[in-house]
Amino acid sequence: MNVIVVGAQWGDEGKGKVVDLYSAKADYIVRYQGGNNAGHTLVVNGKKTVLHLIPSGILHPGKTCLIANGVVFDPEVFFEEIESLVQSEAFRDHSGNPTQPHHVVRVSERAHVILPYHRTLDQLRENHASKLSGAGGKIGTTGRGIGPAYEDKVARRGIQVIDLLRPDVLRAKLKRTLEEKNVLMKHHFDAPLLELEPLFELCLRLGERLRPYVADVRGVLVHALQHKKPILFEGAQGTLLDVDHGTYPFVTSSNTVAGGALTGSGVGPGVPVQVIGITKAYTTRVGTGPFPTELEHVDPELAQKIRKIGAEFGATTGRPRRTGWLDLVALKYAVEVNGITGLALTKADVLQNFDHIKVCTSYRLAGNTLYELPSSGEDLEKVEPAYEVLPGWGSYNPREIHSPADLPQELRDYMRFIEDFLHVPIVLMSTGPGREETLVISDPFQAS
Ligand code: IMP
């Protein structure tokens, strides 16, 4: 069996830890969308590693990590991560000397490249938009050039990894794209013009360094599927940040939903797969955009308490995350749009010793009760959450949890409430931040 892991909320659900755990069971781990806007924080043996681009499976010896065609790939960030992994002793040859992980990391020839001008444009756009408000206003992007790189891809003026290895093609493509960009730079942003030659040289250097990592990733996956090797598709961001199905326009520029794993890696829909949606026991969001259960304006102290206990600060930008109660209307939508077959519940430990826990089960809008997520972002901005109030649970020691029966009864009731509402089982529960603080209820790789 193969597994797709997706964020079921607005990202930052704790996917890194679940992916890390599932990586042990897969032979291939694939990033299929997004780029280094993601940030997976892993705690292994008390040591923290943050990865933005390379699949977190890299920390498991013997696995092949693939960056597929759907990713927007920043080569400079890639090499920074490779270097930090090499420095952190993740890769050693037989004599114990540092070595480059060419053999275990592969980058698709078809992935689109993030170049310095994408980052510049991302930041210029956000600065420009910060003068406006509402749907035309600032999105609160990570500033990593993700949106502009996807724009170029869809507009058919992007640079692909394969182009970095073909100087003639590269020069022609860069020339064409810079001509257009410079009109924007000059007339819209009043910013310095982009120069072709230094950029061309940079691309050539990056391409040469990248050469040993470049592969036909789709072909690698076909081979893996033919040999029934288990594959883990590692989603980034979250369902509600999907460019088609999220809270548009306050979204990222890729398909974060499970379907993105297929188009983003070149695998067909007949693949046997389980879809695991990761959700926190509450909700967070970074950046702007609607967030019905947000606590900031209702109970700022509680919002801050959850942020503090949950260490809710972005792994990529360090920004404080907005916090709120669990939103089951949004989660039900995520179950439907991804075809989620099992849930992984994270960070219930953050809510320990709360008197009561609220769960949003419907919205109120203009006198009506809504049980579905409205399509209009303006409506979603206006909805009032309607809550069920459940009893809180006391404290527990994550290291003493070996089966669901070891969890406090109130927490088990909370989990049951979620399962009954969504008609999806919780297959994994993270009881604390460490790799070992995890309760595996059932194994999706063994599902029939
Ligand atoms: P972009 O992906 O940098 O273009 O940002 C678009 C929106 O997605 C912003 O609201 C970001 O804060 C959000 N975003 C992007 N990546 C992540 C992530 O990994 N976790 C949570 N939010 C993210």
CSV table of C-alpha atoms and ligand atoms in Angstrom, one decimal:
chain,number,residue,atom,x,y,z
A,1,MET,CA,0.0,0.0,0.0
A,2,ASN,CA,1.1,3.6,-0.6
A,3,VAL,CA,0.2,6.6,1.5
A,4,ILE,CA,-0.5,10.3,0.8
A,5,VAL,CA,-0.1,12.5,3.8
A,6,VAL,CA,-2.0,15.9,3.6
A,7,GLY,CA,-2.5,18.8,5.9
A,8,ALA,CA,-6.2,18.9,6.7
A,9,GLN,CA,-6.3,22.5,7.9
A,10,TRP,CA,-4.2,25.6,7.0
A,11,GLY,CA,-0.8,23.9,7.2
A,12,ASP,CA,1.5,23.4,10.2
A,13,GLU,CA,-0.6,20.5,11.5
A,14,GLY,CA,2.5,18.5,12.4
A,15,LYS,CA,2.9,16.7,9.1
A,16,GLY,CA,6.7,16.5,9.6
A,17,LYS,CA,6.5,14.2,12.5
A,18,VAL,CA,3.9,11.9,10.9
A,19,VAL,CA,5.9,11.9,7.6
A,20,ASP,CA,9.0,11.0,9.6
A,21,LEU,CA,7.2,8.1,11.2
A,22,TYR,CA,5.7,6.8,8.0
A,23,SER,CA,9.0,7.2,6.2
A,24,ALA,CA,10.3,4.2,8.2
A,25,LYS,CA,7.7,2.1,6.4
A,26,ALA,CA,8.2,3.5,2.8
A,27,ASP,CA,11.0,2.9,0.4
A,28,TYR,CA,10.4,6.1,-1.5
A,29,ILE,CA,9.3,9.5,-0.1
A,30,VAL,CA,8.1,12.1,-2.6
A,31,ARG,CA,7.5,15.9,-2.3
A,32,TYR,CA,5.0,16.7,-5.0
A,33,GLN,CA,3.9,20.3,-4.6
A,34,GLY,CA,4.9,23.6,-3.0
A,35,GLY,CA,8.5,24.4,-2.4
A,36,ASN,CA,10.6,25.8,0.5
A,37,ASN,CA,7.5,27.6,1.8
A,38,ALA,CA,7.0,24.4,3.8
A,39,GLY,CA,8.8,23.9,7.1
A,40,HIS,CA,9.0,20.5,8.7
A,41,THR,CA,10.3,20.5,12.2
A,42,LEU,CA,11.6,17.1,13.4
A,43,VAL,CA,12.8,16.2,16.8
A,44,VAL,CA,14.9,13.0,16.8
A,45,ASN,CA,16.8,12.0,19.9
A,46,GLY,CA,16.1,15.4,21.3
A,47,LYS,CA,17.8,17.1,18.3
A,48,LYS,CA,15.8,19.5,16.2
A,49,THR,CA,16.1,19.6,12.4
A,50,VAL,CA,14.0,21.9,10.2
A,51,LEU,CA,13.6,21.0,6.5
A,52,HIS,CA,11.9,23.2,3.9
A,53,LEU,CA,12.5,21.4,0.7
A,54,ILE,CA,14.1,18.0,1.0
A,55,PRO,CA,11.6,15.3,2.2
A,56,SER,CA,11.9,14.6,5.9
A,57,GLY,CA,12.5,10.9,5.0
A,58,ILE,CA,16.1,11.9,4.4
A,59,LEU,CA,16.7,11.3,8.1
A,60,HIS,CA,16.0,7.6,7.6
A,61,PRO,CA,18.9,5.6,6.2
A,62,GLY,CA,18.3,3.6,3.0
A,63,LYS,CA,15.3,5.6,1.7
A,64,THR,CA,15.1,7.4,-1.6
A,65,CYS,CA,13.8,10.9,-1.4
A,66,LEU,CA,12.3,12.4,-4.5
A,67,ILE,CA,11.4,16.0,-5.4
A,68,ALA,CA,8.9,15.6,-8.1
A,69,ASN,CA,7.7,17.7,-11.1
A,70,GLY,CA,5.0,19.6,-9.1
A,71,VAL,CA,7.4,21.2,-6.7
A,72,VAL,CA,8.9,24.6,-7.4
A,73,PHE,CA,12.5,24.0,-6.7
A,74,ASP,CA,14.9,26.6,-5.3
A,75,PRO,CA,18.4,25.2,-6.0
A,76,GLU,CA,20.1,27.6,-3.6
A,77,VAL,CA,17.9,26.4,-0.7
A,78,PHE,CA,18.4,22.8,-1.8
A,79,PHE,CA,22.2,23.1,-1.5
A,80,GLU,CA,21.9,24.9,1.9
A,81,GLU,CA,19.9,22.0,3.2
A,82,ILE,CA,22.2,19.4,1.7
A,83,GLU,CA,25.2,21.2,3.4
A,84,SER,CA,23.5,21.4,6.8
A,85,LEU,CA,22.6,17.7,6.6
A,86,VAL,CA,26.2,16.8,5.7
A,87,GLN,CA,27.5,19.0,8.5
A,88,SER,CA,25.0,17.4,11.0
A,89,GLU,CA,26.6,14.0,10.2
A,90,ALA,CA,23.6,12.7,8.5
A,91,PHE,CA,25.8,11.4,5.6
A,92,ARG,CA,29.0,9.6,6.1
A,93,ASP,CA,30.9,7.2,3.9
A,94,HIS,CA,32.3,3.8,5.1
A,95,SER,CA,35.4,5.6,6.6
A,96,GLY,CA,33.1,8.1,8.5
A,97,ASN,CA,33.9,11.0,6.2
A,98,PRO,CA,31.2,13.5,5.1
A,99,THR,CA,29.7,12.6,1.8
A,100,GLN,CA,27.1,14.1,-0.6
A,101,PRO,CA,23.8,12.2,-0.7
A,102,HIS,CA,23.5,12.0,-4.5
A,103,HIS,CA,22.3,8.4,-4.3
A,104,VAL,CA,19.4,9.1,-2.0
A,105,VAL,CA,18.0,12.4,-3.2
A,106,ARG,CA,16.6,12.9,-6.7
A,107,VAL,CA,15.2,16.0,-8.3
A,108,SER,CA,12.8,15.9,-11.3
A,109,GLU,CA,14.0,17.2,-14.6
A,110,ARG,CA,10.5,18.7,-15.0
A,111,ALA,CA,10.3,20.7,-11.7
A,112,HIS,CA,10.2,24.4,-12.1
A,113,VAL,CA,13.0,26.4,-10.7
A,114,ILE,CA,12.7,29.3,-8.3
A,115,LEU,CA,15.3,32.0,-9.3
A,116,PRO,CA,16.2,35.2,-7.4
A,117,TYR,CA,13.8,37.3,-9.4
A,118,HIS,CA,10.9,35.1,-8.2
A,119,ARG,CA,11.8,36.0,-4.6
A,120,THR,CA,12.2,39.7,-5.5
A,121,LEU,CA,8.8,39.7,-7.2
A,122,ASP,CA,7.1,37.9,-4.3
A,123,GLN,CA,8.3,40.5,-1.9
A,124,LEU,CA,7.6,43.5,-4.1
A,125,ARG,CA,4.1,42.3,-4.7
A,126,GLU,CA,3.4,41.8,-1.0
A,127,ASN,CA,4.8,45.3,-0.2
A,128,HIS,CA,2.7,46.8,-2.9
A,129,ALA,CA,-0.5,44.9,-1.8
A,130,SER,CA,0.0,45.9,1.8
A,131,LYS,CA,-1.3,49.4,0.8
A,132,LEU,CA,-4.6,47.7,0.0
A,133,SER,CA,-7.0,45.7,2.1
A,134,GLY,CA,-9.4,42.7,1.6
A,135,ALA,CA,-9.2,40.4,-1.3
A,136,GLY,CA,-6.8,42.6,-3.2
A,137,GLY,CA,-4.6,43.0,-0.2
A,138,LYS,CA,-1.5,41.3,1.3
A,139,ILE,CA,-1.6,37.5,1.4
A,140,GLY,CA,1.1,37.2,3.9
A,141,THR,CA,3.2,34.9,1.7
A,142,THR,CA,6.4,33.3,3.0
A,143,GLY,CA,8.3,35.6,0.5
A,144,ARG,CA,10.1,32.6,-0.9
A,145,GLY,CA,9.1,33.2,-4.6
A,146,ILE,CA,6.6,30.4,-4.7
A,147,GLY,CA,3.7,32.3,-6.3
A,148,PRO,CA,5.8,34.0,-9.0
A,149,ALA,CA,7.5,30.6,-9.9
A,150,TYR,CA,4.1,28.9,-10.3
A,151,GLU,CA,2.8,31.9,-12.3
A,152,ASP,CA,5.7,31.5,-14.8
A,153,LYS,CA,5.0,27.7,-15.0
A,154,VAL,CA,1.4,28.2,-15.8
A,155,ALA,CA,2.1,31.1,-18.2
A,156,ARG,CA,4.6,28.8,-20.0
A,157,ARG,CA,7.6,31.0,-19.4
A,158,GLY,CA,9.1,29.0,-16.5
A,159,ILE,CA,12.7,27.6,-16.2
A,160,GLN,CA,12.7,23.8,-15.6
A,161,VAL,CA,15.5,21.9,-13.9
A,162,ILE,CA,16.4,20.3,-17.2
A,163,ASP,CA,17.0,23.8,-18.7
A,164,LEU,CA,19.8,24.4,-16.2
A,165,LEU,CA,21.7,21.7,-17.9
A,166,ARG,CA,21.2,23.1,-21.4
A,167,PRO,CA,23.0,26.5,-21.8
A,168,ASP,CA,21.5,27.5,-25.2
A,169,VAL,CA,17.9,26.8,-24.2
A,170,LEU,CA,18.5,28.4,-20.8
A,171,ARG,CA,19.8,31.6,-22.3
A,172,ALA,CA,16.9,32.0,-24.7
A,173,LYS,CA,14.3,31.3,-22.0
A,174,LEU,CA,15.9,33.6,-19.5
A,175,LYS,CA,16.1,36.4,-22.1
A,176,ARG,CA,12.5,36.1,-22.9
A,177,THR,CA,11.3,36.0,-19.4
A,178,LEU,CA,13.5,38.9,-18.2
A,179,GLU,CA,12.2,41.2,-21.0
A,180,GLU,CA,8.7,40.9,-19.6
A,181,LYS,CA,9.8,41.0,-15.9
A,182,ASN,CA,11.8,44.2,-16.6
A,183,VAL,CA,8.7,46.0,-17.8
A,184,LEU,CA,7.1,45.2,-14.5
A,185,MET,CA,10.2,46.2,-12.6
A,186,LYS,CA,10.5,49.5,-14.3
A,187,HIS,CA,6.9,50.6,-14.7
A,188,HIS,CA,5.0,48.9,-11.9
A,189,PHE,CA,7.4,48.5,-9.0
A,190,ASP,CA,10.0,51.2,-9.8
A,191,ALA,CA,12.6,48.6,-8.9
A,192,PRO,CA,16.1,47.9,-10.3
A,193,LEU,CA,16.2,46.1,-13.6
A,194,LEU,CA,17.2,42.4,-13.8
A,195,GLU,CA,20.3,41.6,-15.7
A,196,LEU,CA,20.7,38.6,-17.9
A,197,GLU,CA,24.4,37.7,-17.8
A,198,PRO,CA,24.9,37.3,-14.0
A,199,LEU,CA,21.7,35.3,-13.8
A,200,PHE,CA,22.7,33.1,-16.7
A,201,GLU,CA,26.1,32.4,-15.0
A,202,LEU,CA,24.4,31.6,-11.7
A,203,CYS,CA,22.0,29.2,-13.4
A,204,LEU,CA,24.9,27.4,-15.1
A,205,ARG,CA,26.8,27.0,-11.8
A,206,LEU,CA,23.7,25.7,-10.1
A,207,GLY,CA,22.9,23.3,-12.9
A,208,GLU,CA,26.4,21.8,-12.9
A,209,ARG,CA,26.2,21.3,-9.1
A,210,LEU,CA,22.7,19.8,-9.4
A,211,ARG,CA,23.5,17.4,-12.3
A,212,PRO,CA,24.2,14.3,-10.1
A,213,TYR,CA,20.8,14.8,-8.4
A,214,VAL,CA,18.7,15.3,-11.5
A,215,ALA,CA,16.5,12.3,-12.6
A,216,ASP,CA,13.4,11.3,-14.4
A,217,VAL,CA,11.5,11.1,-11.1
A,218,ARG,CA,8.3,9.9,-12.7
A,219,GLY,CA,10.2,7.0,-14.2
A,220,VAL,CA,11.7,6.1,-10.8
A,221,LEU,CA,8.2,6.0,-9.4
A,222,VAL,CA,6.8,3.8,-12.1
A,223,HIS,CA,9.6,1.4,-11.4
A,224,ALA,CA,8.9,1.5,-7.7
A,225,LEU,CA,5.2,0.8,-8.3
A,226,GLN,CA,5.9,-2.1,-10.7
A,227,HIS,CA,8.0,-3.7,-7.9
A,228,LYS,CA,5.4,-2.9,-5.3
A,229,LYS,CA,7.7,-0.8,-3.3
A,230,PRO,CA,5.8,1.3,-0.7
A,231,ILE,CA,5.7,5.0,-1.6
A,232,LEU,CA,4.9,7.9,0.8
A,233,PHE,CA,3.7,11.1,-0.9
A,234,GLU,CA,4.5,14.0,1.4
A,235,GLY,CA,2.1,16.9,1.1
A,236,ALA,CA,3.1,20.4,2.2
A,237,GLN,CA,0.9,23.3,3.4
A,238,GLY,CA,-2.8,22.4,4.1
A,239,THR,CA,-6.1,21.7,2.3
A,240,LEU,CA,-7.4,25.2,2.9
A,241,LEU,CA,-4.4,26.7,1.3
A,242,ASP,CA,-5.1,24.8,-2.0
A,243,VAL,CA,-5.2,27.1,-5.0
A,244,ASP,CA,-8.5,25.5,-6.2
A,245,HIS,CA,-10.2,24.3,-3.1
A,246,GLY,CA,-8.8,26.6,-0.4
A,247,THR,CA,-9.8,30.0,0.9
A,248,TYR,CA,-8.9,31.8,-2.3
A,249,PRO,CA,-7.2,34.2,-2.8
A,250,PHE,CA,-5.5,33.7,0.6
A,251,VAL,CA,-3.9,30.4,-0.5
A,252,THR,CA,-0.7,29.1,-1.8
A,253,SER,CA,-0.2,28.6,-5.5
A,254,SER,CA,-0.3,24.8,-5.7
A,255,ASN,CA,-2.7,21.9,-5.3
A,256,THR,CA,-2.1,20.9,-1.7
A,257,VAL,CA,-5.0,18.4,-1.8
A,258,ALA,CA,-4.4,14.7,-2.3
A,259,GLY,CA,-5.1,14.9,-6.1
A,260,GLY,CA,-2.0,17.1,-6.3
A,261,ALA,CA,0.1,14.0,-5.4
A,262,LEU,CA,-0.9,12.4,-8.8
A,263,THR,CA,-0.4,15.4,-11.1
A,264,GLY,CA,2.6,16.5,-9.0
A,265,SER,CA,4.4,13.3,-9.5
A,266,GLY,CA,3.1,11.8,-12.7
A,267,VAL,CA,1.4,8.8,-11.1
A,268,GLY,CA,-2.1,7.7,-12.3
A,269,PRO,CA,-5.2,7.5,-10.2
A,270,GLY,CA,-5.3,3.7,-10.1
A,271,VAL,CA,-2.5,3.5,-7.6
A,272,PRO,CA,-3.5,1.7,-4.3
A,273,VAL,CA,-3.4,4.5,-1.8
A,274,GLN,CA,-4.5,5.5,1.7
A,275,VAL,CA,-5.0,9.3,2.3
A,276,ILE,CA,-4.0,10.4,5.8
A,277,GLY,CA,-5.2,13.9,6.8
A,278,ILE,CA,-3.2,15.5,9.6
A,279,THR,CA,-5.1,17.8,12.0
A,280,LYS,CA,-4.3,19.5,15.2
A,281,ALA,CA,-6.7,19.2,18.1
A,282,TYR,CA,-7.2,22.9,17.5
A,283,THR,CA,-6.6,25.2,14.5
A,284,THR,CA,-3.9,27.6,13.4
A,285,ARG,CA,-3.3,29.8,10.4
A,286,VAL,CA,-0.4,32.0,9.3
A,287,GLY,CA,-0.8,34.8,6.9
A,288,THR,CA,-4.1,36.7,6.2
A,289,GLY,CA,-7.5,35.3,5.2
A,290,PRO,CA,-10.7,34.0,6.8
A,291,PHE,CA,-10.4,31.9,9.9
A,292,PRO,CA,-13.9,31.3,11.5
A,293,THR,CA,-12.8,29.9,14.9
A,294,GLU,CA,-10.0,32.3,15.4
A,295,LEU,CA,-9.8,33.4,19.1
A,296,GLU,CA,-7.7,36.5,18.8
A,297,HIS,CA,-10.6,39.0,18.8
A,298,VAL,CA,-12.9,36.9,21.0
A,299,ASP,CA,-10.5,35.8,23.8
A,300,PRO,CA,-6.9,37.1,23.1
A,301,GLU,CA,-5.6,35.6,26.3
A,302,LEU,CA,-6.7,32.2,25.4
A,303,ALA,CA,-5.4,32.7,21.8
A,304,GLN,CA,-2.0,33.6,23.3
A,305,LYS,CA,-2.1,30.7,25.8
A,306,ILE,CA,-2.5,28.2,22.9
A,307,ARG,CA,0.1,29.9,20.9
A,308,LYS,CA,2.6,29.8,23.8
A,309,ILE,CA,2.0,26.2,24.9
A,310,GLY,CA,1.8,25.0,21.3
A,311,ALA,CA,4.9,27.0,20.3
A,312,GLU,CA,2.9,28.2,17.4
A,313,PHE,CA,5.4,30.2,15.5
A,314,GLY,CA,6.1,29.5,11.8
A,315,ALA,CA,9.0,27.1,11.0
A,316,THR,CA,9.8,29.0,7.8
A,317,THR,CA,9.2,32.6,8.7
A,318,GLY,CA,9.1,32.6,12.6
A,319,ARG,CA,5.7,34.5,12.4
A,320,PRO,CA,3.3,34.0,15.3
A,321,ARG,CA,0.4,31.7,14.1
A,322,ARG,CA,-3.2,32.7,14.6
A,323,THR,CA,-4.9,30.2,16.9
A,324,GLY,CA,-8.5,29.0,17.4
A,325,TRP,CA,-10.7,26.0,18.3
A,326,LEU,CA,-11.0,23.0,16.1
A,327,ASP,CA,-13.3,23.6,13.1
A,328,LEU,CA,-15.2,20.5,12.1
A,329,VAL,CA,-17.0,22.2,9.3
A,330,ALA,CA,-13.7,22.9,7.6
A,331,LEU,CA,-12.3,19.5,8.6
A,332,LYS,CA,-15.3,17.7,7.0
A,333,TYR,CA,-14.7,19.7,3.8
A,334,ALA,CA,-11.0,18.5,4.0
A,335,VAL,CA,-12.1,14.9,4.4
A,336,GLU,CA,-14.3,15.2,1.3
A,337,VAL,CA,-12.0,17.1,-1.0
A,338,ASN,CA,-9.0,14.8,-0.2
A,339,GLY,CA,-10.8,11.5,0.1
A,340,ILE,CA,-9.2,11.1,3.6
A,341,THR,CA,-9.3,7.5,4.8
A,342,GLY,CA,-7.7,8.1,8.2
A,343,LEU,CA,-6.8,11.0,10.4
A,344,ALA,CA,-3.7,11.7,12.4
A,345,LEU,CA,-4.5,13.9,15.5
A,346,THR,CA,-1.6,16.0,16.7
A,347,LYS,CA,-1.0,18.4,19.6
A,348,ALA,CA,-3.8,17.3,21.9
A,349,ASP,CA,-1.2,17.6,24.6
A,350,VAL,CA,-1.3,21.4,24.2
A,351,LEU,CA,-4.9,21.4,25.4
A,352,GLN,CA,-4.1,19.5,28.7
A,353,ASN,CA,-5.7,20.9,31.8
A,354,PHE,CA,-8.2,23.1,30.0
A,355,ASP,CA,-11.5,23.3,31.8
A,356,HIS,CA,-13.5,22.8,28.6
A,357,ILE,CA,-12.8,22.4,24.9
A,358,LYS,CA,-14.9,23.9,22.2
A,359,VAL,CA,-15.5,22.4,18.8
A,360,CYS,CA,-17.2,24.2,15.9
A,361,THR,CA,-19.9,22.1,14.3
A,362,SER,CA,-21.7,24.6,12.1
A,363,TYR,CA,-21.6,28.3,11.1
A,364,ARG,CA,-24.2,31.0,11.4
A,365,LEU,CA,-24.5,33.5,8.5
A,366,ALA,CA,-27.2,36.1,8.1
A,367,GLY,CA,-29.7,34.2,10.3
A,368,ASN,CA,-29.0,30.8,8.5
A,369,THR,CA,-27.1,27.8,9.8
A,370,LEU,CA,-24.4,26.5,7.5
A,371,TYR,CA,-23.1,22.9,7.7
A,372,GLU,CA,-20.8,23.3,4.7
A,373,LEU,CA,-17.9,25.6,4.1
A,374,PRO,CA,-19.1,28.6,1.9
A,375,SER,CA,-17.3,29.0,-1.4
A,376,SER,CA,-17.1,32.8,-1.1
A,377,GLY,CA,-14.2,34.0,1.0
A,378,GLU,CA,-16.2,37.1,1.9
A,379,ASP,CA,-19.0,34.9,3.4
A,380,LEU,CA,-16.4,32.8,5.2
A,381,GLU,CA,-15.0,36.0,6.7
A,382,LYS,CA,-18.4,36.8,8.1
A,383,VAL,CA,-19.6,33.5,9.5
A,384,GLU,CA,-20.0,33.0,13.2
A,385,PRO,CA,-18.9,29.6,14.5
A,386,ALA,CA,-21.4,27.6,16.5
A,387,TYR,CA,-19.8,25.4,19.2
A,388,GLU,CA,-20.3,22.2,21.1
A,389,VAL,CA,-18.6,22.4,24.5
A,390,LEU,CA,-16.9,19.3,25.7
A,391,PRO,CA,-15.1,18.6,29.0
A,392,GLY,CA,-11.4,19.2,29.1
A,393,TRP,CA,-8.9,16.5,30.0
A,394,GLY,CA,-6.2,16.6,32.7
A,395,SER,CA,-2.6,16.0,32.2
A,396,TYR,CA,-1.0,12.8,31.0
A,397,ASN,CA,2.6,11.6,30.5
A,398,PRO,CA,3.1,11.0,26.8
A,399,ARG,CA,5.6,8.3,27.6
A,400,GLU,CA,3.0,6.3,29.4
A,401,ILE,CA,0.6,6.2,26.5
A,402,HIS,CA,0.9,2.8,24.8
A,403,SER,CA,-2.7,2.3,23.8
A,404,PRO,CA,-5.8,4.5,23.5
A,405,ALA,CA,-7.0,3.1,26.8
A,406,ASP,CA,-4.1,4.9,28.5
A,407,LEU,CA,-5.4,8.3,27.4
A,408,PRO,CA,-7.7,10.3,29.7
A,409,GLN,CA,-11.3,9.4,29.2
A,410,GLU,CA,-12.3,13.0,28.2
A,411,LEU,CA,-9.6,13.0,25.5
A,412,ARG,CA,-10.9,9.6,24.2
A,413,ASP,CA,-14.4,11.1,24.1
A,414,TYR,CA,-13.1,14.1,22.2
A,415,MET,CA,-11.5,11.8,19.7
A,416,ARG,CA,-14.7,9.8,19.4
A,417,PHE,CA,-16.7,13.0,18.8
A,418,ILE,CA,-14.4,13.9,15.9
A,419,GLU,CA,-14.6,10.4,14.4
A,420,ASP,CA,-18.3,10.3,14.6
A,421,PHE,CA,-18.7,13.7,13.1
A,422,LEU,CA,-16.4,13.0,10.2
A,423,HIS,CA,-17.0,9.2,9.7
A,424,VAL,CA,-13.3,8.7,9.5
A,425,PRO,CA,-11.1,6.9,12.0
A,426,ILE,CA,-8.2,8.4,13.9
A,427,VAL,CA,-5.3,6.1,12.9
A,428,LEU,CA,-2.5,7.9,14.7
A,429,MET,CA,-2.2,10.3,17.6
A,430,SER,CA,0.8,12.3,18.4
A,431,THR,CA,0.9,12.5,22.2
A,432,GLY,CA,4.0,14.8,22.5
A,433,PRO,CA,6.6,16.4,20.2
A,434,GLY,CA,9.2,13.6,20.2
A,435,ARG,CA,9.4,10.8,17.6
A,436,GLU,CA,8.6,8.2,20.2
A,437,GLU,CA,5.6,10.1,21.7
A,438,THR,CA,3.2,8.7,19.2
A,439,LEU,CA,0.3,6.3,19.4
A,440,VAL,CA,-0.1,4.2,16.3
A,441,ILE,CA,-3.7,3.0,16.3
A,442,SER,CA,-3.6,1.3,12.8
A,443,ASP,CA,-1.0,1.2,10.0
A,444,PRO,CA,-2.2,2.6,6.6
A,445,PHE,CA,0.6,0.8,4.8
A,446,GLN,CA,-1.0,-2.5,5.9
A,447,ALA,CA,-4.5,-1.5,4.9
A,448,SER,CA,-6.2,-3.9,2.5
B,1,IMP,P1,3.2,31.3,-0.3
B,1,IMP,O1,3.0,29.8,-0.3
B,1,IMP,O2,4.6,31.7,0.3
B,1,IMP,O3,2.9,32.0,-1.6
B,1,IMP,O4,2.1,31.9,0.8
B,1,IMP,C1,0.7,31.8,0.6
B,1,IMP,C2,0.0,31.6,1.9
B,1,IMP,O5,0.3,30.2,2.3
B,1,IMP,C3,0.4,32.4,3.0
B,1,IMP,O6,-0.8,32.7,3.8
B,1,IMP,C4,1.4,31.6,3.8
B,1,IMP,O7,1.5,32.0,5.2
B,1,IMP,C5,0.8,30.2,3.6
B,1,IMP,N1,1.7,29.1,3.7
B,1,IMP,C6,2.7,28.8,2.8
B,1,IMP,N2,3.4,27.7,3.2
B,1,IMP,C7,2.9,27.4,4.4
B,1,IMP,C8,3.1,26.3,5.4
B,1,IMP,O8,4.0,25.5,5.1
B,1,IMP,N3,2.4,26.3,6.5
B,1,IMP,C9,1.4,27.2,6.7
B,1,IMP,N4,1.1,28.2,5.9
B,1,IMP,C10,1.8,28.3,4.7
